[in-house]
Coordinates of C-alpha atoms in Angstrom, one line a residue:
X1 CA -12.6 34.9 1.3
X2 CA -14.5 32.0 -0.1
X3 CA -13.4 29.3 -2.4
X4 CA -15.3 27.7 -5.2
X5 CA -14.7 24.2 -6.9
X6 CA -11.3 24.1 -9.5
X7 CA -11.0 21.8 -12.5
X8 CA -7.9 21.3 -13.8
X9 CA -5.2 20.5 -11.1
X10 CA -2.6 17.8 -10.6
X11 CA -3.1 16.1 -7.3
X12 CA -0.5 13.9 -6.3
X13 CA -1.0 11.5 -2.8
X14 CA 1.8 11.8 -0.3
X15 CA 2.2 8.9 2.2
X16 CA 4.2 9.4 5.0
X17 CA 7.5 11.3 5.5
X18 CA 9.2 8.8 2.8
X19 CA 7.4 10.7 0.0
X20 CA 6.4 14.1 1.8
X21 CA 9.4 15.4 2.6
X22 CA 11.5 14.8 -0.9
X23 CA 8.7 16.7 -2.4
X24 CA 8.6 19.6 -0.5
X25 CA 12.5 20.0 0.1
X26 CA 12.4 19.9 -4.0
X27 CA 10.0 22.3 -4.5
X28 CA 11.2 24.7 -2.1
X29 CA 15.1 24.0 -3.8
X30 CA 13.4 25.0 -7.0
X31 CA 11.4 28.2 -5.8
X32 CA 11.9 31.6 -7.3
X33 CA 9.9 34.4 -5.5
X34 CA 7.9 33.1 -2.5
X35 CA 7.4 30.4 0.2
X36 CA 4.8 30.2 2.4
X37 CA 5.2 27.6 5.2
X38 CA 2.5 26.5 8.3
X39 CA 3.3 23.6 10.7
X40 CA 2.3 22.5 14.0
X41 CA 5.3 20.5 14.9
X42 CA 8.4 21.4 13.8
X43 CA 11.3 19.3 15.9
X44 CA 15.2 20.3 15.9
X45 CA 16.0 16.4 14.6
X46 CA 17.2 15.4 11.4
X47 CA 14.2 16.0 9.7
X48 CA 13.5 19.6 11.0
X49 CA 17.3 20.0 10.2
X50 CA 16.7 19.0 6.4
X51 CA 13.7 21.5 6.2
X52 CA 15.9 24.2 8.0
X53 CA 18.9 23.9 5.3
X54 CA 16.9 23.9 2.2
X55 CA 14.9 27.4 3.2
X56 CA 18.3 28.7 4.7
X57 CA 19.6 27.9 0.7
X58 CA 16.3 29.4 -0.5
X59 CA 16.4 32.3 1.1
X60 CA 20.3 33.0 0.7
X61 CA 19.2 33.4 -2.9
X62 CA 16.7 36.0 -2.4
X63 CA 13.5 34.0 -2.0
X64 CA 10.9 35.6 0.6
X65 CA 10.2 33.1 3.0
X66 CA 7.0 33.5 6.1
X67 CA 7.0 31.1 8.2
X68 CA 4.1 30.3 11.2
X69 CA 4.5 27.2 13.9
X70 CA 2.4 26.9 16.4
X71 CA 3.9 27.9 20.2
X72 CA 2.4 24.9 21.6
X73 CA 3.3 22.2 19.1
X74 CA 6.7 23.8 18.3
X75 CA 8.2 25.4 21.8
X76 CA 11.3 24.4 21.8
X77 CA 13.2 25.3 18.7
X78 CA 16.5 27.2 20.2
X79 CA 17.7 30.7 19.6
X80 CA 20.2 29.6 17.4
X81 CA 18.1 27.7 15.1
X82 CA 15.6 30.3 14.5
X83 CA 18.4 33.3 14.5
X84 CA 20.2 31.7 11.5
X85 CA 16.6 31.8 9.4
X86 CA 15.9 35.5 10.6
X87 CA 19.2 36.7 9.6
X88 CA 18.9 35.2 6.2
X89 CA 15.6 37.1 6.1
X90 CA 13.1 34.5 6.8
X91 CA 9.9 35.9 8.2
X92 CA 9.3 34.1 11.3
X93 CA 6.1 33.5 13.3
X94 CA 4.6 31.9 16.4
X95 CA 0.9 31.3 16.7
X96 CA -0.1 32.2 20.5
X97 CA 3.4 32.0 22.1
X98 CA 3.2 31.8 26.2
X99 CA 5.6 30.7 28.7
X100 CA 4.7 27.7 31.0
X101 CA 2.9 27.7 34.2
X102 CA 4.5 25.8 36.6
X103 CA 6.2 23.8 33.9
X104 CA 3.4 23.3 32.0
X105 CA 2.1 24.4 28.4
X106 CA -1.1 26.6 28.7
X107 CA -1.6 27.3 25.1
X108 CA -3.9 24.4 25.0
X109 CA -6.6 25.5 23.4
X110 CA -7.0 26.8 19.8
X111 CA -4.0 25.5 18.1
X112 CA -2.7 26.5 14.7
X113 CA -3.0 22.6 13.8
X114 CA -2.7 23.6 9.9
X115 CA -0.2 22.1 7.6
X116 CA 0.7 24.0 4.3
X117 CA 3.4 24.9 1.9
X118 CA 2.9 26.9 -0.8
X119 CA 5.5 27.7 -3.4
X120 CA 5.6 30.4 -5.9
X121 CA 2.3 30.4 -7.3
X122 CA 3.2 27.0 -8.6
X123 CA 2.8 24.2 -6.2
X124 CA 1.1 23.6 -2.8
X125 CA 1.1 21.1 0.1
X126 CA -2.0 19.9 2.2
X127 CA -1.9 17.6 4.6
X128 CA -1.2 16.2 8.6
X129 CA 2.1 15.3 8.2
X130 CA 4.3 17.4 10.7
X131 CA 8.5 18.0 10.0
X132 CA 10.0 15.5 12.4
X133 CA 11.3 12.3 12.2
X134 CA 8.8 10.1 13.8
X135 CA 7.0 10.8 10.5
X136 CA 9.6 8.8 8.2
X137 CA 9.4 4.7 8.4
X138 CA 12.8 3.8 9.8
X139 CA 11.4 5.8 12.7
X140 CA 10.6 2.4 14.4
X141 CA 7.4 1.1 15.8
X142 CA 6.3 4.1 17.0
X143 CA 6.6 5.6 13.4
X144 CA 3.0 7.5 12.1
X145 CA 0.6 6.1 9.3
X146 CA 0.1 9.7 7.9
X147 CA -1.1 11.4 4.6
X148 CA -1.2 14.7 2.3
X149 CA -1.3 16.0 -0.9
X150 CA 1.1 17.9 -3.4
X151 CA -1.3 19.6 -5.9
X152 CA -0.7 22.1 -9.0
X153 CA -3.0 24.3 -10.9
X154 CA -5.6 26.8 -10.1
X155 CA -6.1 25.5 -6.6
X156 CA -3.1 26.6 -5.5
X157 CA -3.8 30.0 -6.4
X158 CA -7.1 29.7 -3.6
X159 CA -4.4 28.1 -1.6
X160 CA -2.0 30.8 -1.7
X161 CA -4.9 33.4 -1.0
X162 CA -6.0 32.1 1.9
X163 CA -2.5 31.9 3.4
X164 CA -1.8 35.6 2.0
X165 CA -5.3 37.2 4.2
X166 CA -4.4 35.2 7.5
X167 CA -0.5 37.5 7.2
X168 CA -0.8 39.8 10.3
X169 CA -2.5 43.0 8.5
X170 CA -3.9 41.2 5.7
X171 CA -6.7 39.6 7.4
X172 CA -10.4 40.6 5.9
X173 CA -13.0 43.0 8.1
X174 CA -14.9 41.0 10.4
X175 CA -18.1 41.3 10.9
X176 CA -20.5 41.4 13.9
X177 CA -22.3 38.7 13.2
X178 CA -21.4 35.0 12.3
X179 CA -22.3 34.2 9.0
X180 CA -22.8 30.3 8.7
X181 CA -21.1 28.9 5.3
X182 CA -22.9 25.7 3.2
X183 CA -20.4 23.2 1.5
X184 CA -19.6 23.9 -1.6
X185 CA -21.4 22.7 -4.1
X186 CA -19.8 20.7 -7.2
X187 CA -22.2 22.0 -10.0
X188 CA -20.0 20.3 -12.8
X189 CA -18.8 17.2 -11.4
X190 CA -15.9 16.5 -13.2
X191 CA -12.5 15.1 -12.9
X192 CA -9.3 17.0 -11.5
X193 CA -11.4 19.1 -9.7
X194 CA -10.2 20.2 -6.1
X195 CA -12.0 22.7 -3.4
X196 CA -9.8 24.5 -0.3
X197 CA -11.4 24.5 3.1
X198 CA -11.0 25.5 6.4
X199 CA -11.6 25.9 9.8
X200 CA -11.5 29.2 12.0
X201 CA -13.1 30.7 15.0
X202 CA -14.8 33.2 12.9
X203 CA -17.1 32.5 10.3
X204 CA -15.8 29.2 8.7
X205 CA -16.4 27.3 12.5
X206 CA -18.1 24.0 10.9
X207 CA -16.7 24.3 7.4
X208 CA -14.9 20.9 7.5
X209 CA -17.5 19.2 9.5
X210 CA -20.4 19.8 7.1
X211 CA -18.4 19.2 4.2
X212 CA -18.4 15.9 5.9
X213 CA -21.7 15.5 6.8
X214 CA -22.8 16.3 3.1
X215 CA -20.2 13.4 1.9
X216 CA -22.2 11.1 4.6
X217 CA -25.8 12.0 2.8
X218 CA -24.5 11.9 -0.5
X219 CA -22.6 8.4 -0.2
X220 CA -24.4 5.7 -1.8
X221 CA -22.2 2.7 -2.3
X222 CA -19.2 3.1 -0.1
X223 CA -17.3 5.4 2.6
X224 CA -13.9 4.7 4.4
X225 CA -13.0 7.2 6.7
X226 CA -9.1 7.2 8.2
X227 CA -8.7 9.3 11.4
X228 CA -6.3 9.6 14.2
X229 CA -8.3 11.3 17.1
X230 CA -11.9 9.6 16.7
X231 CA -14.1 11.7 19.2
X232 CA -16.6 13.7 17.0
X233 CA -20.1 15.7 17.6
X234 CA -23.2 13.3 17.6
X235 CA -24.2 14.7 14.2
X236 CA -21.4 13.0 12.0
X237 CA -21.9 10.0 14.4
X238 CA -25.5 10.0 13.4
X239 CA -24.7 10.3 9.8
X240 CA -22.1 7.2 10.1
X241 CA -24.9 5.2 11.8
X242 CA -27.5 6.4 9.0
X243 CA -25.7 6.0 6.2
X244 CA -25.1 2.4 6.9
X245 CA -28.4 1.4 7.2
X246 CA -29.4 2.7 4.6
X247 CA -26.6 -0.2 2.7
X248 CA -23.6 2.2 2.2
X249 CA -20.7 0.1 3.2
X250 CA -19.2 2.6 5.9
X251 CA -15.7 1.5 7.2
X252 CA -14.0 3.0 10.0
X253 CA -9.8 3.0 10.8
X254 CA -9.2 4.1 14.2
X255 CA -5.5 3.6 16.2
X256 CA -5.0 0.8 17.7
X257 CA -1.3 0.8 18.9
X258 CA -2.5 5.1 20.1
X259 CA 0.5 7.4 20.5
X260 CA -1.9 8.2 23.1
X261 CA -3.5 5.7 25.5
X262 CA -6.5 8.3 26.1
X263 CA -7.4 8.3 22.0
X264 CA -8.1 4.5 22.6
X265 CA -10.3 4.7 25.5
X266 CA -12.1 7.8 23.9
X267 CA -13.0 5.7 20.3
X268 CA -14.2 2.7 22.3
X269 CA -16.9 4.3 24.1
X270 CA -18.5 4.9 20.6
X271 CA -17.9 1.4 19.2
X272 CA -21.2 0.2 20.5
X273 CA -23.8 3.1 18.8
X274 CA -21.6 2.5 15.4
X275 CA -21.4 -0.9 15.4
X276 CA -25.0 -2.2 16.4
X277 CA -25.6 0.5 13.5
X278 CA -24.0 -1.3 10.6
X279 CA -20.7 0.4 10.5
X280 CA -17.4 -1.6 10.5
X281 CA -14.7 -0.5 12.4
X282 CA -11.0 -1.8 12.1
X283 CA -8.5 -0.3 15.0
X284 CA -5.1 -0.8 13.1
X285 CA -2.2 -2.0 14.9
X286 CA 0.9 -1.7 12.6
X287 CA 2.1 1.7 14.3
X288 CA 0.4 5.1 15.7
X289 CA -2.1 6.5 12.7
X290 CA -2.2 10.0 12.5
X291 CA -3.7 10.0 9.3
X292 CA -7.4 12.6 8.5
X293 CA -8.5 11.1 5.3
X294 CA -11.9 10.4 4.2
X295 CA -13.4 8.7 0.4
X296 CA -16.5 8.3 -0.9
X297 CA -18.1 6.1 -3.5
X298 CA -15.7 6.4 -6.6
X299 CA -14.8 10.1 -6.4
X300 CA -14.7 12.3 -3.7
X301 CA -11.6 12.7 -1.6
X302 CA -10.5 14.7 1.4
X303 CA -7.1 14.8 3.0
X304 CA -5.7 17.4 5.4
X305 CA -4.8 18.1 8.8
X306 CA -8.4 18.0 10.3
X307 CA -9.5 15.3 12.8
X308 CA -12.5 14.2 14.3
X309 CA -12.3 15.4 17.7
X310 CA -13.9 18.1 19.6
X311 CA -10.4 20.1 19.5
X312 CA -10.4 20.3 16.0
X313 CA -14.1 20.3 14.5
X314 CA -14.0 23.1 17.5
X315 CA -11.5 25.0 18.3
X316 CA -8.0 24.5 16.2
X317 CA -7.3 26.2 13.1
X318 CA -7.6 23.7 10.3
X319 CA -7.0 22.9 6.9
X320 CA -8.4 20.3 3.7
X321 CA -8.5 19.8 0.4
X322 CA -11.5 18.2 -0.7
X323 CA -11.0 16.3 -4.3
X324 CA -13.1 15.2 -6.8
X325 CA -10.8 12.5 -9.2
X326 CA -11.8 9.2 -9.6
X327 CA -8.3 8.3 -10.5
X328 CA -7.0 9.6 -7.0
X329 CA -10.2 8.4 -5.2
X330 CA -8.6 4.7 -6.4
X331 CA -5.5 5.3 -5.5
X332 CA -5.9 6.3 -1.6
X333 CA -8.9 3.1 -1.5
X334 CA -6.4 1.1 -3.0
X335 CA -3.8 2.0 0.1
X336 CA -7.0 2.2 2.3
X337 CA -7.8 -1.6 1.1
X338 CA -4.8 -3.4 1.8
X339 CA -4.2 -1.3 5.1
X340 CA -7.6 -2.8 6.1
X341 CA -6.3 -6.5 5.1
X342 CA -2.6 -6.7 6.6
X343 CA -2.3 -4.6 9.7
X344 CA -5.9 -4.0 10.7
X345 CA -8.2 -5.8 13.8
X346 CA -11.6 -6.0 13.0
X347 CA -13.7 -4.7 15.8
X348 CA -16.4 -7.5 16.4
X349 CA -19.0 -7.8 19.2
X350 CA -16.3 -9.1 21.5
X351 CA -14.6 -6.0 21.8
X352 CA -18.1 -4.1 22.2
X353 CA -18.4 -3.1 25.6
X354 CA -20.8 -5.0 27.6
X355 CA -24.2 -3.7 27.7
X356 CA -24.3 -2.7 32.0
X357 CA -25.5 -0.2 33.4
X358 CA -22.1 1.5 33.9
X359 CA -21.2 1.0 30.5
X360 CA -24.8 2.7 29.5
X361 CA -24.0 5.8 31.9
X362 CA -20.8 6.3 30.2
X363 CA -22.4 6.2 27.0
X364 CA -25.0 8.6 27.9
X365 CA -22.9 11.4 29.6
X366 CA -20.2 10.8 26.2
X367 CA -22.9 11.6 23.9
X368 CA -24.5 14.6 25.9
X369 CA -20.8 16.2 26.5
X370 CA -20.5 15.2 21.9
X371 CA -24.0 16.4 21.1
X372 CA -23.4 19.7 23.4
X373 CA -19.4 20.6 23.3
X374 CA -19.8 23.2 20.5
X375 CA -21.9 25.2 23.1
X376 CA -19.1 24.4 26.1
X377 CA -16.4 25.7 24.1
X378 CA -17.7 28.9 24.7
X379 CA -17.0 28.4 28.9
X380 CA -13.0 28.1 27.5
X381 CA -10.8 30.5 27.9
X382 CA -12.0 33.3 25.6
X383 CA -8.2 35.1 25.1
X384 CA -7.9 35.7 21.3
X385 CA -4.7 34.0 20.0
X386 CA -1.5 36.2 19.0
X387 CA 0.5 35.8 16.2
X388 CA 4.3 36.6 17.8
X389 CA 7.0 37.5 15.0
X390 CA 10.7 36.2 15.9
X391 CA 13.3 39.3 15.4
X392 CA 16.0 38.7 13.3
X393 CA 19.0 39.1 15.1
X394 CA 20.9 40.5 12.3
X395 CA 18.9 42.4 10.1
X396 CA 18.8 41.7 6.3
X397 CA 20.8 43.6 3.6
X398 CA 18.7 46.6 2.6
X399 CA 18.8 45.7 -0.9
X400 CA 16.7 42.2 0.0
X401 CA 14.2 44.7 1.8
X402 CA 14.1 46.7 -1.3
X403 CA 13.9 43.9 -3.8
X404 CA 10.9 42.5 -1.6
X405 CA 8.9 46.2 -0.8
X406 CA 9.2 46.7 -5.2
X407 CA 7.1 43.5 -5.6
X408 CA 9.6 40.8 -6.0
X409 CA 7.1 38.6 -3.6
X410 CA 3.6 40.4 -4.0
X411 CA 3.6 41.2 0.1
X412 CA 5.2 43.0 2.0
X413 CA 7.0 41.6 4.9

């Protein structure tokens, strides 16, 4: 499928698990016909509990429920947990399943890192924000800066598609060769206006990244770009470094208080390039950021689950909305803004690495492994990922079946 610019929606910003989650447990208290659900992390805590009880209620009641986690963020939901959904009739997925090696997780590679909820055909969530407590502020220091989006109107119906043609069965013909997709053009700039996108191992590989790029070229006054995992391909480095000298203001929020140590060390190798190139970067040091949001200028938007590293620009499964609303656009600088002012460092040549020559050889062997990882990806392990469906372990009440085979939910289980 491919999705074209909307006009028209309702876009409403979602920060942290203090709004996200009393949005979505309401819209999924008030559904009718269909849920769709996609998570990386789902934990057994209080907040994985919450979501657990309101689609137990919803699908009590007869609402058709699919449900996909990924089996390496979410291993370790028990039997018990899961059973209870199944036997109400939840649909209920994992996303490349293994069993450790050793102890360890080998799914490593090619996660389902995608975060969505769609409901009915009214109302949909984009985003990075996981279902488990360390998303909510009372979580403590090590509580996550994190973002998405609740959006109505004829997005959602794009949304809903895409989620729909990814069901085991559903999924379009693919073809032999790799087809490479151009951002989507906004013909009729406008207002309200919101565009889907994604990223696969098939034919949408770069989709997110270029949509990026384009914002980079197109910027002429301003960019702020929020990101957890700050390690991308030379070409968006590039296009940072260019567009500020060319006199876009380009600001950069990277973690400074990392959930991990390793995302720190990563960032800071690039700190030299950006900043000798005009761009300001601010590490911020409140709590862990696990934010992916981008703005540019006064209008254009993007918010999802997508971050600048080499796993997801190249190998996880990812999702954004891209948003055109001038409106919105000030509302996530605004939060952007005073971020930047009361819990931010500025990076300054201090905190440059020294210009040695072991400093330089680091530098050059980080931007040949950026500039050529794409091509290395291809040396991974090549298995194609598995979608694994939980049984139920009671099975539903035929009539449920029936009501769902004569079209109550438009698929079929």
């Amino acid at each position: 499928m491919k999705c074209s610019w909307q006009s028209g929606n309702r876009i409403k910003l979602l920060e942290n698990g203090d709004h996200y989650y009393p949005a979505v447990f309401a819209a999924i208290e008030k559904a009718e016909s269909r849920v769709f659900l996609e998570t990386f992390i789902w934990f057994d805590d209080n907040v994985g509990r919450k979501l657990h009880a309101v689609l137990l209620r919803a699908a009590q009641r007869g609402v058709h429920i699919e449900v996909l986690l990924d089996g390496y963020g979410s291993p370790d939901l028990d039997d018990d947990f899961v059973g209870e959904l199944t036997a109400a009739g939840v649909v209920f997925r994992y996303y490349d399943p293994r069993p450790p090696l050793l102890g360890m997780r080998t799914n490593v590679f090619r996660r389902m890192h995608r975060k969505i909820v769609v409901v009915d055909e009214q109302v949909a969530f984009v985003g990075g924000i996981n279902y488990s407590a360390e998303h909510m502020s009372d979580y403590g220091p090590e509580a996550k800066q994190d973002y998405a989006v609740q959006v109505e109107g004829p997005v959602v119906q794009d949304i809903l598609q895409f989620v729909v043609e990814n069901l085991p069965g559903k999924a379009a013909v693919r073809r032999w060769w790799k087809r490479r997709h151009r951002p989507e053009e906004n013909v009729k700039p406008g207002e309200a206006q919101a565009l889907f996108v994604w990223r696969d191992n098939e034919e949408h590989r770069d989709d997110i990244e270029r949509h990026y790029l384009k914002m980079l070229t197109n910027a002429r006054r301003e960019v702020i770009i929020a990101n957890a995992y700050f390690f991308p391909g030379y070409r968006l480095l590039h296009a940072m470094r260019n567009a500020a000298r060319r006199g876009v203001k380009v600001r950069l929020i990277v973690q400074g208080e990392p959930d991990m140590p390793i995302v720190t060390v990563g960032a800071r190798l690039l700190y030299n390039y950006l900043v000798k190139g005009g761009v300001e970067i601010y590490e911020y040091r409140r709590r862990p950021l696990h934010g992916k949001v981008a703005l540019m200028d006064d209008h254009w938007v993007t918010v999802g689950s997508s971050n600048l590293d080499p796993l997801s620009l190249s190998l996880n499964l990812e999702a954004n909305l891209i948003i055109h609303d001038r409106e919105f656009n000030q509302t996530l600088r605004d939060n952007l803004t005073a971020i930047i002012a009361e819990d931010c460092v500025r990076v300054d040549e201090t905190m440059v690495p020294k210009r040695t020559w072991w400093n330089l050889g680091k530098s050059v062997v980080v931007f040949h492994f950026l500039r050529h990882f794409p091509a290395l990806v291809g040396w991974l392990p090549a298995h194609t990922p598995k979608l694994a469906q939980v049984p139920p372990p009671v099975q539903p009440e035929m009539e449920t079946q029936d009501r769902v085979e004569a079209g109550h939910t438009g698929v079929k289980p």
